[in-house]
Amino acid sequence: MLEIQRLAVLRDNYIFVLIGSAGRAAVVDPAIASPVLELLEKRKLSLEVVLHTHHHSDHIGGTPELLLHWPKAQVWAAAADRERIPLQTRGLGAGEQLDLFGRPLHVLSVPGHTRAHIAYYLPRVGEAGPELFCGDTLFAGGCGRLFEGTAAQMWASLQQFAALDPDTQVWCAHEYTQANLRFALSQDPTNQALQERWQQVKELRARNMATVPSRIDLELATNPFMRCKDSRLQAATGFIDPVEVLAEIRTRKDNF
C-alpha cells in the first residue's frame, strides 16, 4: 500500500511524499527541500524519484537541494519542458505508463495552466484506491489560471479528469479551496451540493485544516470549471459551448 504524506509549505503550497515498501520514497512538486528532507530523515526513507507536474518555481524550487542529498534520485517531468526543468533524468509524454513502487503510474498531458503541464494518475489496484496528482491544472473547486494555454486546452484537460474513476482522490498543489468555492457560489448559487461543501470547507479552514485531497465526484458536482455543460452555468455566462463557458468563468474568476 502506498502512503501519501501531505506537506504544507510556503503560503499555500502542498508537497506530496509517496512512501512505498522498504523505505522507498518519491516526492511530487517539491517547492522547497527542507520539510521533505526532515520527513525523509525522521522516517528513515530513501528518496528515489522526484516527480514534477510543471516548471513553475513553487513546484521545482526544492529539487536542486534534494539532489545534493540524494544524487541518485531520478527526476521525472515532461520531455517538452526539458529546458525549463533542466534536472530531469526521464522526459515523459502523454500516455506513458510507469511503475512507482509496484503501482502503475499513468502520465496525462493536461495543458492549460502551462503548455507542457502533466499529471500523474495511479489507478485503482485491489484495495488501493485511485490517486491523481494534478499540479495546478485542477484545484479543489477551481482550475489553474491560463498562463500559457487556452480555454479549449483546459477544458480538454479537465475532461480527462472527469473520465477518471469518480472515487479518485485529487491531490492538487495549493490550498485555494475556500476562495474557489466563494467564487463558485457567485456563479452557481442554487447548487445544493456546492452550498454544503462551502459550509464544510469553511469549518475546516476555521480550524486550519486542509481541504486537500478532494475527489473527482465532488469536483463534478461542485466545481464550475468541471460543469461547463450545466444549463445553470450556461445561463449565467450567456454561452452554450463549454469552452466559451469556461473562458468566461475563468475571466470572471481572474477578476473576482
PDB file of N, CA and C in Angstrom, residues 1-2 123-130:
ATOM      1  N   MET A   1       0.845  -1.196   0.000  1.00  0.00           N
ATOM      2  CA  MET A   1       0.000   0.000   0.000  1.00  0.00           C
ATOM      3  C   MET A   1       0.881   1.247   0.000  1.00  0.00           C
ATOM      4  N   LEU A   2       0.527   2.204  -0.845  1.00  0.00           N
ATOM      5  CA  LEU A   2       1.283   3.443  -0.944  1.00  0.00           C
ATOM      6  C   LEU A   2       0.747   4.448   0.073  1.00  0.00           C
ATOM      7  N   PRO A 123      -4.100   4.378 -10.960  1.00  0.00           N
ATOM      8  CA  PRO A 123      -5.421   3.752 -10.985  1.00  0.00           C
ATOM      9  C   PRO A 123      -5.617   2.801  -9.812  1.00  0.00           C
ATOM     10  N   ARG A 124      -6.857   2.436  -9.607  1.00  0.00           N
ATOM     11  CA  ARG A 124      -7.202   1.514  -8.534  1.00  0.00           C
ATOM     12  C   ARG A 124      -6.513   0.171  -8.753  1.00  0.00           C
ATOM     13  N   VAL A 125      -5.907  -0.356  -7.701  1.00  0.00           N
ATOM     14  CA  VAL A 125      -5.304  -1.689  -7.728  1.00  0.00           C
ATOM     15  C   VAL A 125      -5.736  -2.406  -6.458  1.00  0.00           C
ATOM     16  N   GLY A 126      -6.626  -3.379  -6.592  1.00  0.00           N
ATOM     17  CA  GLY A 126      -7.112  -4.090  -5.419  1.00  0.00           C
ATOM     18  C   GLY A 126      -7.760  -3.143  -4.428  1.00  0.00           C
ATOM     19  N   GLU A 127      -7.268  -3.156  -3.203  1.00  0.00           N
ATOM     20  CA  GLU A 127      -7.819  -2.287  -2.163  1.00  0.00           C
ATOM     21  C   GLU A 127      -7.220  -0.885  -2.197  1.00  0.00           C
ATOM     22  N   ALA A 128      -6.203  -0.676  -3.024  1.00  0.00           N
ATOM     23  CA  ALA A 128      -5.574   0.643  -3.132  1.00  0.00           C
ATOM     24  C   ALA A 128      -6.380   1.509  -4.096  1.00  0.00           C
ATOM     25  N   GLY A 129      -6.937   2.594  -3.588  1.00  0.00           N
ATOM     26  CA  GLY A 129      -7.796   3.448  -4.399  1.00  0.00           C
ATOM     27  C   GLY A 129      -7.026   4.302  -5.387  1.00  0.00           C
ATOM     28  N   PRO A 130      -7.732   4.900  -6.347  1.00  0.00           N
ATOM     29  CA  PRO A 130      -7.092   5.733  -7.366  1.00  0.00           C
ATOM     30  C   PRO A 130      -6.678   7.096  -6.816  1.00  0.00           C
TER      31      PRO A 130
END
